[in-house]
Amino acid sequence: MGEGISDYTKFCVDLRRQMWMAGVEEELRRLIWQIAVTGKYISAKIHESNRKLAGFKNIYGEDQLSLDRSADEILKNQLQYSGFVREYASEEQDVVVLIGKGREQYFVTADPLDGSSLVDTNLAIGTIIGIHKESIFARGRDSMVAALYITYGPLITMVYSAGKGTHEFVLNREGEYVLSQEHITLNEKGSIYSPGGLRKDCTEGHQKYLEYLEAEGYKLRYSGGFVPDINQVLIKRGGIFTYPALKKSPRGKLRLLFELQPMAFIIEQAGGIATDGADAILSLQVEDLEQRSPVYIGSRFEVEKAMSFLSANP
Ligand code: AHG
Ligand code: MN
Ligand code: MN
């Protein structure tokens, strides 16, 4: 290795060091680290699948799991080896899986691969993780101790919060997660909007809200991947992502445990807010794994504006 690289690493703050300096407790640090490292293995799987798209055959001729299920297997195994996790709840599993011995303090939720239908388009996709103590069947505000997401895009990035701010890391060429932005803070008001759902299926209040945003000159930013769409709001320091109640699905599309709670935790720690249109996402009681909720998440101004449109048009 040349001198350049050692000079470079001298100035890098890696994930473990940043978590230690931020005062994240040791077991939680190790768990977050383990999950971040797992992102590398999931990314390798994504690349393998992209090679298939490019016409490369699986040389062993074995049946391939779908990418979602492979990512789920990888995560579950890595969490089990970590020794810190009692139960694993995943969008890819029908029931909560006991992976520990019953004494571990953490309960992990996962959307192992979010936006997997975008893989063939070469858009960014992601992994979303929630970390809880005691139980996941609670209000996020009471049970969550940390959340993170990984983006698989032109770069692999990892954003986490352990309740001490929201921080972004980039996987460098040496395979280390290095700090890129610490204590990310959203502005009170942003300039982008990311609206899920077909407009014709939305409620009147939501339609009026979208018309308001457009009249105010908000720019449309919707990829169809929750992770990159939220990441855009975070990294651009504001704006709104919404997947509203629809006439035929009043609870919306996105899942409370696997998608909404972790993102709400991260965005709140960055000074933003996340509601279902009336109540904070983190105040909603989790009753079952499949539970969904409408969501308005991002800068304070846009989320509160949505709430006022919805309450004026019930
Ligand atoms: P998943 O791939 O985990 O099933 O999640 C897909 C989600 C999310 O990534 C995105 O925000 C939303 O579905 C997009 O839905 P539409 O296709 O209805 O826009
Ligand atoms: Mn998802
Ligand atoms: Mn998924």
Short mmCIF file of N, CA, C and O and ligand atoms in Angstrom, two decimals, residues 68 91-92 111-118 126 128 195-198 222-229 241 243 246 253-255 259, ligand 1:
data_model
loop_
_atom_site.label_atom_id
_atom_site.label_comp_id
_atom_site.label_asym_id
_atom_site.label_seq_id
_atom_site.Cartn_x
_atom_site.Cartn_y
_atom_site.Cartn_z
N ASP A 68 -34.53 -11.12 -2.30
CA ASP A 68 -35.10 -10.77 -0.99
C ASP A 68 -34.80 -11.86 0.03
O ASP A 68 -34.40 -11.60 1.16
N GLU A 91 -39.61 -8.85 7.18
CA GLU A 91 -40.66 -8.79 6.17
C GLU A 91 -40.73 -10.11 5.39
O GLU A 91 -41.77 -10.46 4.84
N GLU A 92 -39.64 -10.84 5.35
CA GLU A 92 -39.60 -12.09 4.58
C GLU A 92 -40.01 -13.31 5.39
O GLU A 92 -39.93 -14.43 4.89
N ASP A 111 -36.27 -5.10 6.93
CA ASP A 111 -36.70 -5.22 5.53
C ASP A 111 -35.37 -5.48 4.82
O ASP A 111 -34.61 -4.55 4.53
N PRO A 112 -35.05 -6.78 4.62
CA PRO A 112 -33.69 -7.13 4.17
C PRO A 112 -33.32 -6.48 2.83
O PRO A 112 -32.19 -6.06 2.61
N LEU A 113 -34.32 -6.43 1.95
CA LEU A 113 -34.08 -5.76 0.67
C LEU A 113 -35.32 -4.95 0.34
O LEU A 113 -36.38 -5.51 0.07
N ASP A 114 -35.18 -3.66 0.43
CA ASP A 114 -36.30 -2.78 0.12
C ASP A 114 -36.13 -2.28 -1.31
O ASP A 114 -35.03 -1.88 -1.71
N GLY A 115 -37.24 -2.34 -2.06
CA GLY A 115 -37.17 -1.87 -3.45
C GLY A 115 -36.61 -2.93 -4.38
O GLY A 115 -36.05 -2.61 -5.43
N SER A 116 -36.78 -4.22 -4.01
CA SER A 116 -36.14 -5.26 -4.81
C SER A 116 -36.68 -5.31 -6.24
O SER A 116 -35.98 -5.78 -7.14
N SER A 117 -37.88 -4.78 -6.45
CA SER A 117 -38.39 -4.79 -7.83
C SER A 117 -37.64 -3.80 -8.71
O SER A 117 -37.81 -3.79 -9.93
N LEU A 118 -36.79 -2.98 -8.09
CA LEU A 118 -36.01 -2.01 -8.89
C LEU A 118 -34.66 -2.55 -9.34
O LEU A 118 -33.94 -1.88 -10.08
N GLY A 126 -32.13 -0.87 -0.93
CA GLY A 126 -31.59 -0.73 0.43
C GLY A 126 -31.99 -1.83 1.39
O GLY A 126 -32.76 -2.73 1.05
N ILE A 128 -33.30 -2.04 5.56
CA ILE A 128 -33.78 -1.21 6.67
C ILE A 128 -33.84 -2.05 7.95
O ILE A 128 -34.43 -3.14 7.94
N PRO A 195 -44.01 11.56 -3.48
CA PRO A 195 -45.36 11.07 -3.16
C PRO A 195 -45.64 9.67 -3.71
O PRO A 195 -45.71 9.48 -4.92
N GLY A 196 -45.88 8.70 -2.83
CA GLY A 196 -46.30 7.37 -3.27
C GLY A 196 -47.80 7.33 -3.49
O GLY A 196 -48.53 8.22 -3.06
N GLY A 197 -48.27 6.27 -4.17
CA GLY A 197 -49.71 6.08 -4.37
C GLY A 197 -50.23 6.82 -5.59
O GLY A 197 -49.70 7.87 -5.96
N LEU A 198 -51.27 6.25 -6.20
CA LEU A 198 -51.87 6.93 -7.36
C LEU A 198 -52.77 8.06 -6.88
O LEU A 198 -53.55 7.88 -5.94
N TYR A 222 -39.28 10.98 -6.80
CA TYR A 222 -39.82 9.68 -6.37
C TYR A 222 -39.22 8.59 -7.23
O TYR A 222 -39.43 8.55 -8.44
N SER A 223 -38.45 7.69 -6.60
CA SER A 223 -37.82 6.61 -7.37
C SER A 223 -38.60 5.31 -7.27
O SER A 223 -38.42 4.42 -8.08
N GLY A 224 -39.45 5.19 -6.22
CA GLY A 224 -40.13 3.91 -5.98
C GLY A 224 -39.35 3.03 -5.03
O GLY A 224 -39.74 1.90 -4.76
N GLY A 225 -38.26 3.53 -4.52
CA GLY A 225 -37.49 2.82 -3.48
C GLY A 225 -37.53 3.67 -2.22
O GLY A 225 -37.07 4.82 -2.22
N PHE A 226 -38.06 3.11 -1.15
CA PHE A 226 -38.22 3.90 0.08
C PHE A 226 -36.87 4.38 0.59
O PHE A 226 -36.73 5.53 1.03
N VAL A 227 -35.87 3.50 0.56
CA VAL A 227 -34.57 3.87 1.12
C VAL A 227 -33.94 5.06 0.37
O VAL A 227 -33.63 6.08 0.98
N PRO A 228 -33.76 4.97 -0.95
CA PRO A 228 -33.17 6.14 -1.62
C PRO A 228 -34.07 7.37 -1.55
O PRO A 228 -33.56 8.50 -1.52
N ASP A 229 -35.38 7.18 -1.53
CA ASP A 229 -36.27 8.35 -1.46
C ASP A 229 -36.15 9.07 -0.11
O ASP A 229 -36.08 10.29 -0.05
N PHE A 241 -41.45 12.85 2.25
CA PHE A 241 -41.83 11.59 1.61
C PHE A 241 -43.20 11.24 2.19
O PHE A 241 -43.43 11.34 3.39
N TYR A 243 -46.45 8.20 1.79
CA TYR A 243 -47.26 7.13 1.17
C TYR A 243 -48.56 7.15 1.95
O TYR A 243 -48.63 6.71 3.08
N LEU A 246 -55.02 5.19 1.07
CA LEU A 246 -55.68 5.17 -0.24
C LEU A 246 -57.13 4.74 -0.02
O LEU A 246 -57.43 4.09 0.99
N LYS A 253 -49.56 1.59 2.32
CA LYS A 253 -48.80 0.44 1.82
C LYS A 253 -47.64 0.04 2.72
O LYS A 253 -47.34 -1.14 2.86
N LEU A 254 -46.98 1.02 3.29
CA LEU A 254 -45.70 0.71 3.94
C LEU A 254 -45.90 0.12 5.32
O LEU A 254 -46.86 0.43 6.03
N ARG A 255 -44.98 -0.76 5.69
CA ARG A 255 -45.11 -1.52 6.93
C ARG A 255 -44.51 -0.78 8.12
O ARG A 255 -43.39 -0.27 8.04
N GLU A 259 -40.48 -0.87 7.93
CA GLU A 259 -40.10 0.27 7.11
C GLU A 259 -40.25 1.60 7.85
O GLU A 259 -39.33 2.42 7.87
P1 AHG B 1 -40.36 -3.83 -0.81
O1 AHG B 1 -39.49 -3.91 -2.03
O2 AHG B 1 -39.60 -4.09 0.45
O3 AHG B 1 -41.62 -4.67 -0.92
O4 AHG B 1 -40.86 -2.31 -0.63
C1 AHG B 1 -41.38 -1.59 -1.73
C2 AHG B 1 -41.92 -0.28 -1.23
C3 AHG B 1 -40.94 0.85 -1.05
O5 AHG B 1 -39.62 0.62 -1.38
C4 AHG B 1 -41.48 1.97 -1.91
O6 AHG B 1 -41.48 3.18 -1.21
C5 AHG B 1 -42.86 1.54 -2.28
O7 AHG B 1 -42.92 0.15 -2.10
C6 AHG B 1 -43.18 1.88 -3.69
O8 AHG B 1 -44.50 1.59 -3.95
P2 AHG B 1 -45.19 2.01 -5.35
O9 AHG B 1 -44.64 1.04 -6.38
O10 AHG B 1 -46.66 1.83 -5.09
O11 AHG B 1 -44.80 3.44 -5.66
#
